[in-house]
GROMACS .gro file of C-alpha atoms in nm:
model
  197
    1UNK     CA    1   0.362  -0.340   2.335
    2UNK     CA    2   0.332  -0.656   2.162
    3UNK     CA    3   0.466  -0.692   1.813
    4UNK     CA    4   0.268  -0.860   1.588
    5UNK     CA    5   0.375  -1.159   1.398
    6UNK     CA    6   0.400  -1.019   1.034
    7UNK     CA    7   0.582  -0.743   1.243
    8UNK     CA    8   0.817  -0.982   1.400
    9UNK     CA    9   0.903  -1.150   1.083
   10UNK     CA   10   0.963  -0.843   0.928
   11UNK     CA   11   1.179  -0.744   1.179
   12UNK     CA   12   1.383  -1.092   1.124
   13UNK     CA   13   1.422  -1.023   0.773
   14UNK     CA   14   1.576  -0.683   0.809
   15UNK     CA   15   1.806  -0.820   1.039
   16UNK     CA   16   1.911  -1.143   0.807
   17UNK     CA   17   1.926  -0.879   0.549
   18UNK     CA   18   2.138  -0.615   0.694
   19UNK     CA   19   2.379  -0.923   0.849
   20UNK     CA   20   2.416  -1.008   0.480
   21UNK     CA   21   2.488  -0.724   0.382
   22UNK     CA   22   2.772  -0.630   0.654
   23UNK     CA   23   2.862  -0.940   0.652
   24UNK     CA   24   2.974  -0.960   0.264
   25UNK     CA   25   3.106  -0.617   0.324
   26UNK     CA   26   3.318  -0.682   0.612
   27UNK     CA   27   3.368  -1.004   0.718
   28UNK     CA   28   3.198  -1.186   0.993
   29UNK     CA   29   3.419  -1.119   1.307
   30UNK     CA   30   3.481  -0.709   1.174
   31UNK     CA   31   3.048  -0.667   1.254
   32UNK     CA   32   2.867  -0.671   1.600
   33UNK     CA   33   2.554  -0.761   1.681
   34UNK     CA   34   2.453  -0.390   1.764
   35UNK     CA   35   2.536  -0.236   1.421
   36UNK     CA   36   2.357  -0.535   1.232
   37UNK     CA   37   2.066  -0.395   1.445
   38UNK     CA   38   2.097  -0.050   1.390
   39UNK     CA   39   2.169  -0.091   1.011
   40UNK     CA   40   1.822  -0.261   1.016
   41UNK     CA   41   1.652   0.009   1.194
   42UNK     CA   42   1.591  -0.194   1.506
   43UNK     CA   43   1.714  -0.165   1.865
   44UNK     CA   44   2.004  -0.410   1.990
   45UNK     CA   45   1.791  -0.519   2.268
   46UNK     CA   46   1.546  -0.719   2.068
   47UNK     CA   47   1.815  -0.918   1.840
   48UNK     CA   48   1.790  -1.225   2.110
   49UNK     CA   49   1.448  -1.219   2.085
   50UNK     CA   50   1.521  -1.325   1.702
   51UNK     CA   51   1.848  -1.549   1.735
   52UNK     CA   52   2.002  -1.734   1.994
   53UNK     CA   53   2.371  -1.631   1.891
   54UNK     CA   54   2.540  -1.409   1.650
   55UNK     CA   55   2.631  -1.756   1.511
   56UNK     CA   56   2.282  -1.859   1.441
   57UNK     CA   57   2.232  -1.524   1.268
   58UNK     CA   58   2.535  -1.606   1.075
   59UNK     CA   59   2.425  -1.902   0.936
   60UNK     CA   60   2.057  -1.741   0.817
   61UNK     CA   61   2.247  -1.421   0.662
   62UNK     CA   62   2.496  -1.714   0.485
   63UNK     CA   63   2.210  -1.917   0.357
   64UNK     CA   64   2.035  -1.584   0.270
   65UNK     CA   65   2.282  -1.438   0.082
   66UNK     CA   66   2.329  -1.783  -0.174
   67UNK     CA   67   1.941  -1.754  -0.190
   68UNK     CA   68   1.983  -1.373  -0.341
   69UNK     CA   69   2.290  -1.489  -0.531
   70UNK     CA   70   2.103  -1.798  -0.677
   71UNK     CA   71   1.783  -1.577  -0.782
   72UNK     CA   72   2.014  -1.398  -1.018
   73UNK     CA   73   2.058  -1.653  -1.208
   74UNK     CA   74   1.746  -1.679  -1.416
   75UNK     CA   75   1.800  -1.379  -1.597
   76UNK     CA   76   2.070  -1.527  -1.788
   77UNK     CA   77   1.859  -1.791  -1.915
   78UNK     CA   78   1.686  -1.539  -2.143
   79UNK     CA   79   2.062  -1.408  -2.277
   80UNK     CA   80   2.136  -1.459  -2.641
   81UNK     CA   81   2.478  -1.539  -2.528
   82UNK     CA   82   2.363  -1.844  -2.342
   83UNK     CA   83   2.300  -1.900  -1.981
   84UNK     CA   84   2.672  -1.977  -1.880
   85UNK     CA   85   2.842  -1.680  -2.074
   86UNK     CA   86   2.585  -1.455  -1.911
   87UNK     CA   87   2.644  -1.594  -1.641
   88UNK     CA   88   3.032  -1.547  -1.604
   89UNK     CA   89   3.031  -1.230  -1.751
   90UNK     CA   90   2.809  -1.078  -1.469
   91UNK     CA   91   3.017  -1.279  -1.208
   92UNK     CA   92   3.334  -1.138  -1.333
   93UNK     CA   93   3.230  -0.825  -1.377
   94UNK     CA   94   3.393  -0.486  -1.229
   95UNK     CA   95   3.040  -0.438  -1.071
   96UNK     CA   96   3.074  -0.725  -0.873
   97UNK     CA   97   3.386  -0.644  -0.773
   98UNK     CA   98   3.341  -0.320  -0.654
   99UNK     CA   99   3.015  -0.445  -0.466
  100UNK     CA  100   3.087  -0.751  -0.252
  101UNK     CA  101   2.826  -0.610  -0.023
  102UNK     CA  102   2.581  -0.763  -0.282
  103UNK     CA  103   2.771  -1.030  -0.448
  104UNK     CA  104   2.823  -1.382  -0.445
  105UNK     CA  105   2.899  -1.512  -0.059
  106UNK     CA  106   3.129  -1.784  -0.214
  107UNK     CA  107   3.391  -1.512  -0.276
  108UNK     CA  108   3.364  -1.351   0.045
  109UNK     CA  109   3.305  -1.596   0.295
  110UNK     CA  110   3.546  -1.922   0.176
  111UNK     CA  111   3.879  -1.798   0.358
  112UNK     CA  112   3.639  -1.719   0.662
  113UNK     CA  113   3.390  -1.992   0.663
  114UNK     CA  114   3.612  -2.305   0.804
  115UNK     CA  115   3.680  -2.092   1.127
  116UNK     CA  116   3.299  -2.047   1.201
  117UNK     CA  117   3.027  -2.216   1.356
  118UNK     CA  118   2.953  -2.575   1.200
  119UNK     CA  119   2.585  -2.395   1.135
  120UNK     CA  120   2.725  -2.164   0.919
  121UNK     CA  121   2.979  -2.380   0.740
  122UNK     CA  122   2.695  -2.647   0.677
  123UNK     CA  123   2.503  -2.371   0.525
  124UNK     CA  124   2.790  -2.236   0.293
  125UNK     CA  125   2.833  -2.607   0.174
  126UNK     CA  126   2.475  -2.621   0.102
  127UNK     CA  127   2.503  -2.294  -0.082
  128UNK     CA  128   2.827  -2.435  -0.290
  129UNK     CA  129   2.658  -2.727  -0.359
  130UNK     CA  130   2.368  -2.564  -0.529
  131UNK     CA  131   2.607  -2.330  -0.736
  132UNK     CA  132   2.786  -2.633  -0.871
  133UNK     CA  133   2.438  -2.787  -0.975
  134UNK     CA  134   2.366  -2.473  -1.189
  135UNK     CA  135   2.666  -2.420  -1.348
  136UNK     CA  136   2.670  -2.781  -1.441
  137UNK     CA  137   2.320  -2.769  -1.570
  138UNK     CA  138   2.432  -2.483  -1.801
  139UNK     CA  139   2.760  -2.666  -1.916
  140UNK     CA  140   2.686  -2.790  -2.301
  141UNK     CA  141   2.503  -3.092  -2.354
  142UNK     CA  142   2.780  -3.296  -2.482
  143UNK     CA  143   2.952  -3.336  -2.167
  144UNK     CA  144   3.035  -3.763  -2.134
  145UNK     CA  145   2.875  -3.792  -1.834
  146UNK     CA  146   2.748  -3.677  -1.484
  147UNK     CA  147   3.100  -3.711  -1.308
  148UNK     CA  148   3.262  -3.510  -1.606
  149UNK     CA  149   3.005  -3.207  -1.602
  150UNK     CA  150   3.039  -3.203  -1.212
  151UNK     CA  151   3.454  -3.179  -1.252
  152UNK     CA  152   3.390  -2.936  -1.515
  153UNK     CA  153   3.151  -2.732  -1.291
  154UNK     CA  154   3.418  -2.761  -0.950
  155UNK     CA  155   3.684  -2.628  -1.203
  156UNK     CA  156   3.448  -2.305  -1.288
  157UNK     CA  157   3.286  -2.228  -0.996
  158UNK     CA  158   3.685  -2.250  -0.816
  159UNK     CA  159   3.824  -2.036  -1.055
  160UNK     CA  160   3.550  -1.804  -1.030
  161UNK     CA  161   3.554  -1.769  -0.652
  162UNK     CA  162   3.924  -1.774  -0.649
  163UNK     CA  163   3.929  -1.525  -0.935
  164UNK     CA  164   3.726  -1.266  -0.763
  165UNK     CA  165   3.905  -1.297  -0.447
  166UNK     CA  166   4.227  -1.176  -0.642
  167UNK     CA  167   4.051  -0.905  -0.848
  168UNK     CA  168   3.902  -0.755  -0.532
  169UNK     CA  169   4.237  -0.819  -0.393
  170UNK     CA  170   4.414  -0.608  -0.664
  171UNK     CA  171   4.168  -0.372  -0.770
  172UNK     CA  172   4.300  -0.027  -0.535
  173UNK     CA  173   4.698  -0.093  -0.591
  174UNK     CA  174   4.652  -0.278  -0.922
  175UNK     CA  175   4.342  -0.149  -1.105
  176UNK     CA  176   4.474  -0.299  -1.459
  177UNK     CA  177   4.591  -0.614  -1.339
  178UNK     CA  178   4.212  -0.651  -1.189
  179UNK     CA  179   4.091  -0.581  -1.478
  180UNK     CA  180   4.304  -0.815  -1.644
  181UNK     CA  181   4.233  -1.112  -1.410
  182UNK     CA  182   3.880  -1.053  -1.493
  183UNK     CA  183   3.894  -1.082  -1.842
  184UNK     CA  184   4.129  -1.359  -1.872
  185UNK     CA  185   3.874  -1.562  -1.686
  186UNK     CA  186   3.601  -1.482  -1.866
  187UNK     CA  187   3.761  -1.578  -2.121
  188UNK     CA  188   3.941  -1.876  -2.007
  189UNK     CA  189   3.631  -1.999  -1.851
  190UNK     CA  190   3.387  -1.951  -2.130
  191UNK     CA  191   3.656  -2.185  -2.324
  192UNK     CA  192   3.630  -2.441  -2.022
  193UNK     CA  193   3.219  -2.445  -2.035
  194UNK     CA  194   3.234  -2.468  -2.393
  195UNK     CA  195   3.425  -2.794  -2.343
  196UNK     CA  196   3.689  -2.606  -2.548
  197UNK     CA  197   3.910  -2.610  -2.211
   0.00000   0.00000   0.00000
């Protein structure tokens, strides 16, 4: 039976969403095509009608994971704490730490992407660039110049990614240390973002 274009697009989107969740939860190499299609509610046989390879899916899932994360950012704009502080509080939360399957792809994929297909690396790079732009836009207006704003944004994003990786790595064995890492980064990055760092 022929599937309509709308249903085919719906199935493709379901595969991408399931892949993004599973890749963030367990990593690219630890998830197979059969598991992804099953999580999407589809059969394994239809996968190659949508994607040429698992790498092609990984590239699209990476891009979709960044879009999902970036789509949450407008809510920060209306926070009484300010957009940057609201973003830092949400990013460096125990909820984000404990739910990598729905979280920011940078802290999950950063260590793996360098070993993956160039298409995945390219999509990851584009996503990181978009995050840097968003963080730079949230910095106080007093930053001297565009180069200084970008350097400050790079420092903040790099600390977020590394800090979240450390918080996740210590969460089970050293939960107090994990919470301390998140709290210290919220304080320190907030100061860096305000120009006090």
